Amino acid sequence: MARLPLAEVTAVGYLNPVAVTLGAALLFGERLTAPRVLAVLVALLGALIILRPGVRVVTDGHLAQLCAAMLFAGSYLCAKRLSGLAGAGMIVAMMSLTVTAGLAPFALAVWVPVSAVQLAWLLLTAVFATLGHYAMTRAFAVAPMSVTQPVAFLQLIWAAMLGTLIFGEPVDPFVLLGGTLIIGAISLLTWREAVMQRRGAVPAPRQPETQGL
């Protein structure tokens, strides 16, 4: 995020739902049908358009965001698994405590004093992040991954607008094109599966078991 435009960070992060879809199929028994595979392939094509390896330099910022997308996918899968074992409030509390404990040594290694204004921004960020994770966990408890993830694609619109209006970042048409491909692929898949579920043609995903993790 410190090295890439905001819209590009968001667009690269769209590999997150692709990894979530594959992980949900492998771990939770959600069906990986031919349309889902096609949507994943189109989404990967969109990611290649955004990154354009061989045409431009793929920086450490791009690699870091790719890693972040995969790690966030892992956290979403854990949250999905835990949603069958505990309430949304408990899951968010566990996440907040473990993240704080896990990151504390790294924060202390580079700690610098913060002003009151910076502290206020950090607190506001924490509030937004906590509320966002709480809403996400509630969604995971009542819907399959293939339904909850496409909603996150609205972030590209907000990221492009905020990046331009607040940070003066130029809009890259390739980023918008790649993001649109990803949005279109997953959104059309979600719409198709919603129609088929209403017709009874798609079985509900297997619910996670209640023991173990």
Tab-separated table of C-alpha atoms in Angstrom:
chain	number	residue	atom	x	y	z
A	1	MET	CA	0.000	0.000	0.000
A	2	ALA	CA	2.951	2.341	0.637
A	3	ARG	CA	4.463	1.649	-2.800
A	4	LEU	CA	1.466	1.268	-5.146
A	5	PRO	CA	-1.507	3.444	-6.101
A	6	LEU	CA	-4.586	2.718	-4.016
A	7	ALA	CA	-6.618	1.421	-6.967
A	8	GLU	CA	-3.805	-0.955	-7.966
A	9	VAL	CA	-3.500	-2.290	-4.429
A	10	THR	CA	-7.230	-2.975	-4.437
A	11	ALA	CA	-7.227	-4.558	-7.891
A	12	VAL	CA	-4.340	-6.918	-7.109
A	13	GLY	CA	-6.136	-7.829	-3.910
A	14	TYR	CA	-8.968	-9.245	-6.001
A	15	LEU	CA	-6.928	-12.431	-6.246
A	16	ASN	CA	-8.074	-12.909	-2.666
A	17	PRO	CA	-11.575	-14.178	-3.598
A	18	VAL	CA	-10.042	-16.391	-6.280
A	19	ALA	CA	-7.895	-18.068	-3.623
A	20	VAL	CA	-10.889	-18.187	-1.281
A	21	THR	CA	-13.011	-19.931	-3.914
A	22	LEU	CA	-10.334	-22.561	-4.506
A	23	GLY	CA	-9.684	-22.983	-0.789
A	24	ALA	CA	-13.390	-23.334	0.011
A	25	ALA	CA	-13.657	-26.090	-2.580
A	26	LEU	CA	-10.641	-27.953	-1.197
A	27	LEU	CA	-11.360	-27.500	2.515
A	28	PHE	CA	-15.113	-27.084	2.886
A	29	GLY	CA	-16.502	-29.180	0.048
A	30	GLU	CA	-17.999	-26.262	-1.892
A	31	ARG	CA	-18.391	-27.489	-5.457
A	32	LEU	CA	-15.777	-26.342	-7.959
A	33	THR	CA	-17.993	-26.498	-11.040
A	34	ALA	CA	-16.953	-25.702	-14.608
A	35	PRO	CA	-18.404	-22.152	-14.424
A	36	ARG	CA	-16.452	-21.536	-11.215
A	37	VAL	CA	-13.244	-22.748	-12.847
A	38	LEU	CA	-13.914	-20.482	-15.835
A	39	ALA	CA	-14.536	-17.538	-13.511
A	40	VAL	CA	-11.246	-18.222	-11.732
A	41	LEU	CA	-9.367	-18.340	-15.055
A	42	VAL	CA	-10.921	-15.064	-16.228
A	43	ALA	CA	-10.072	-13.487	-12.875
A	44	LEU	CA	-6.456	-14.620	-13.222
A	45	LEU	CA	-6.399	-13.079	-16.702
A	46	GLY	CA	-7.588	-9.850	-15.157
A	47	ALA	CA	-4.776	-10.035	-12.618
A	48	LEU	CA	-2.232	-10.515	-15.421
A	49	ILE	CA	-3.606	-7.431	-17.186
A	50	ILE	CA	-3.182	-5.444	-13.982
A	51	LEU	CA	0.367	-6.649	-13.325
A	52	ARG	CA	1.473	-6.897	-16.987
A	53	PRO	CA	4.624	-8.954	-16.240
A	54	GLY	CA	7.203	-8.605	-19.008
A	55	VAL	CA	5.677	-5.321	-20.125
A	56	ARG	CA	6.543	-3.400	-16.990
A	57	VAL	CA	8.578	-4.115	-13.882
A	58	VAL	CA	6.782	-6.112	-11.209
A	59	THR	CA	7.995	-4.368	-8.077
A	60	ASP	CA	8.336	-5.539	-4.505
A	61	GLY	CA	5.095	-3.661	-3.859
A	62	HIS	CA	3.252	-5.915	-6.315
A	63	LEU	CA	4.787	-9.030	-4.793
A	64	ALA	CA	3.883	-7.859	-1.296
A	65	GLN	CA	0.278	-7.269	-2.332
A	66	LEU	CA	0.106	-10.698	-3.978
A	67	CYS	CA	1.282	-12.249	-0.719
A	68	ALA	CA	-1.242	-10.145	1.192
A	69	ALA	CA	-4.070	-11.406	-1.019
A	70	MET	CA	-3.131	-15.023	-0.343
A	71	LEU	CA	-2.762	-14.434	3.397
A	72	PHE	CA	-6.096	-12.616	3.604
A	73	ALA	CA	-7.687	-15.546	1.790
A	74	GLY	CA	-6.319	-17.828	4.484
A	75	SER	CA	-7.771	-15.596	7.196
A	76	TYR	CA	-11.186	-15.595	5.483
A	77	LEU	CA	-11.142	-19.382	5.281
A	78	CYS	CA	-10.310	-19.565	8.983
A	79	ALA	CA	-13.146	-17.154	9.748
A	80	LYS	CA	-15.511	-19.268	7.647
A	81	ARG	CA	-14.453	-22.376	9.548
A	82	LEU	CA	-14.820	-20.662	12.912
A	83	SER	CA	-18.259	-19.252	12.013
A	84	GLY	CA	-19.679	-22.732	12.614
A	85	LEU	CA	-18.079	-22.923	16.050
A	86	ALA	CA	-18.473	-19.451	17.603
A	87	GLY	CA	-20.383	-16.206	17.236
A	88	ALA	CA	-19.197	-13.280	15.145
A	89	GLY	CA	-18.290	-11.200	18.206
A	90	MET	CA	-16.118	-13.965	19.649
A	91	ILE	CA	-14.323	-14.519	16.329
A	92	VAL	CA	-13.537	-10.814	15.908
A	93	ALA	CA	-12.312	-10.624	19.537
A	94	MET	CA	-10.036	-13.642	18.981
A	95	MET	CA	-8.724	-12.111	15.773
A	96	SER	CA	-8.018	-8.757	17.427
A	97	LEU	CA	-6.138	-10.327	20.336
A	98	THR	CA	-4.052	-12.712	18.237
A	99	VAL	CA	-3.176	-10.029	15.672
A	100	THR	CA	-2.140	-7.626	18.428
A	101	ALA	CA	0.024	-10.234	20.147
A	102	GLY	CA	1.537	-11.474	16.892
A	103	LEU	CA	2.441	-8.052	15.525
A	104	ALA	CA	3.612	-6.487	18.800
A	105	PRO	CA	7.267	-7.620	18.466
A	106	PHE	CA	7.494	-6.239	14.912
A	107	ALA	CA	5.887	-2.949	15.948
A	108	LEU	CA	8.249	-2.528	18.891
A	109	ALA	CA	11.257	-3.093	16.625
A	110	VAL	CA	10.447	0.020	14.566
A	111	TRP	CA	8.439	2.008	17.122
A	112	VAL	CA	8.431	5.804	16.902
A	113	PRO	CA	6.378	8.239	18.976
A	114	VAL	CA	2.980	9.127	17.491
A	115	SER	CA	1.144	12.417	17.730
A	116	ALA	CA	-2.420	12.816	18.976
A	117	VAL	CA	-3.632	13.297	15.401
A	118	GLN	CA	-1.900	10.122	14.234
A	119	LEU	CA	-3.309	8.222	17.187
A	120	ALA	CA	-6.805	9.422	16.304
A	121	TRP	CA	-6.374	8.162	12.712
A	122	LEU	CA	-5.104	4.817	14.005
A	123	LEU	CA	-8.083	4.461	16.313
A	124	LEU	CA	-10.458	5.309	13.465
A	125	THR	CA	-8.754	2.705	11.281
A	126	ALA	CA	-9.154	0.125	14.033
A	127	VAL	CA	-12.864	0.927	14.380
A	128	PHE	CA	-13.499	0.585	10.643
A	129	ALA	CA	-11.454	-2.627	10.395
A	130	THR	CA	-13.190	-4.208	13.392
A	131	LEU	CA	-16.666	-3.340	12.110
A	132	GLY	CA	-15.726	-4.620	8.659
A	133	HIS	CA	-14.482	-7.952	10.023
A	134	TYR	CA	-17.573	-8.285	12.204
A	135	ALA	CA	-19.869	-7.759	9.207
A	136	MET	CA	-17.775	-10.178	7.139
A	137	THR	CA	-17.993	-12.853	9.830
A	138	ARG	CA	-21.766	-12.463	10.078
A	139	ALA	CA	-21.981	-12.884	6.297
A	140	PHE	CA	-19.813	-16.016	6.376
A	141	ALA	CA	-22.194	-17.562	8.903
A	142	VAL	CA	-25.188	-17.424	6.549
A	143	ALA	CA	-23.785	-17.579	3.003
A	144	PRO	CA	-21.214	-19.528	0.948
A	145	MET	CA	-17.938	-17.933	-0.038
A	146	SER	CA	-19.014	-17.553	-3.668
A	147	VAL	CA	-21.805	-15.214	-2.549
A	148	THR	CA	-19.954	-13.106	0.021
A	149	GLN	CA	-16.773	-12.373	-1.926
A	150	PRO	CA	-18.125	-10.484	-5.004
A	151	VAL	CA	-19.484	-7.709	-2.791
A	152	ALA	CA	-15.891	-6.759	-2.001
A	153	PHE	CA	-15.392	-5.795	-5.638
A	154	LEU	CA	-17.095	-2.466	-4.950
A	155	GLN	CA	-13.813	-1.525	-3.297
A	156	LEU	CA	-12.235	-0.866	-6.713
A	157	ILE	CA	-14.659	1.967	-7.403
A	158	TRP	CA	-14.035	3.555	-4.016
A	159	ALA	CA	-10.274	3.021	-4.252
A	160	ALA	CA	-10.021	4.653	-7.682
A	161	MET	CA	-12.100	7.632	-6.547
A	162	LEU	CA	-10.246	8.127	-3.260
A	163	GLY	CA	-6.836	7.637	-4.868
A	164	THR	CA	-7.580	10.319	-7.441
A	165	LEU	CA	-9.426	12.834	-5.265
A	166	ILE	CA	-7.379	12.570	-2.065
A	167	PHE	CA	-3.917	11.344	-3.103
A	168	GLY	CA	-3.771	12.679	-6.674
A	169	GLU	CA	-3.003	9.235	-8.138
A	170	PRO	CA	-3.624	8.832	-11.891
A	171	VAL	CA	-6.142	6.209	-12.957
A	172	ASP	CA	-4.485	3.359	-14.875
A	173	PRO	CA	-6.878	2.053	-17.571
A	174	PHE	CA	-5.234	-1.380	-17.420
A	175	VAL	CA	-5.983	-1.579	-13.705
A	176	LEU	CA	-9.619	-0.719	-14.376
A	177	LEU	CA	-9.783	-3.216	-17.254
A	178	GLY	CA	-8.263	-6.032	-15.217
A	179	GLY	CA	-10.450	-5.219	-12.228
A	180	THR	CA	-13.533	-5.132	-14.443
A	181	LEU	CA	-12.704	-8.584	-15.806
A	182	ILE	CA	-12.423	-9.961	-12.287
A	183	ILE	CA	-15.580	-8.214	-11.154
A	184	GLY	CA	-17.513	-9.383	-14.206
A	185	ALA	CA	-16.370	-13.001	-13.941
A	186	ILE	CA	-17.223	-13.460	-10.278
A	187	SER	CA	-20.399	-11.361	-10.393
A	188	LEU	CA	-21.824	-13.279	-13.359
A	189	LEU	CA	-20.950	-16.545	-11.647
A	190	THR	CA	-22.683	-15.419	-8.474
A	191	TRP	CA	-25.798	-14.364	-10.389
A	192	ARG	CA	-25.888	-17.657	-12.294
A	193	GLU	CA	-25.549	-19.753	-9.155
A	194	ALA	CA	-28.205	-17.717	-7.346
A	195	VAL	CA	-30.638	-18.402	-10.209
A	196	MET	CA	-29.778	-22.110	-10.235
A	197	GLN	CA	-30.187	-22.377	-6.457
A	198	ARG	CA	-33.661	-20.874	-6.719
A	199	ARG	CA	-34.434	-23.591	-9.257
A	200	GLY	CA	-32.944	-26.267	-6.997
A	201	ALA	CA	-30.221	-27.149	-9.489
A	202	VAL	CA	-27.238	-26.398	-7.233
A	203	PRO	CA	-26.948	-28.228	-3.884
A	204	ALA	CA	-26.045	-26.209	-0.825
A	205	PRO	CA	-22.371	-26.322	0.173
A	206	ARG	CA	-21.386	-28.798	2.838
A	207	GLN	CA	-21.431	-27.208	6.268
A	208	PRO	CA	-18.166	-27.304	8.234
A	209	GLU	CA	-18.007	-29.856	10.980
A	210	THR	CA	-18.202	-28.674	14.552
A	211	GLN	CA	-15.062	-30.298	15.914
A	212	GLY	CA	-11.463	-29.398	15.306
A	213	LEU	CA	-10.136	-26.600	13.114
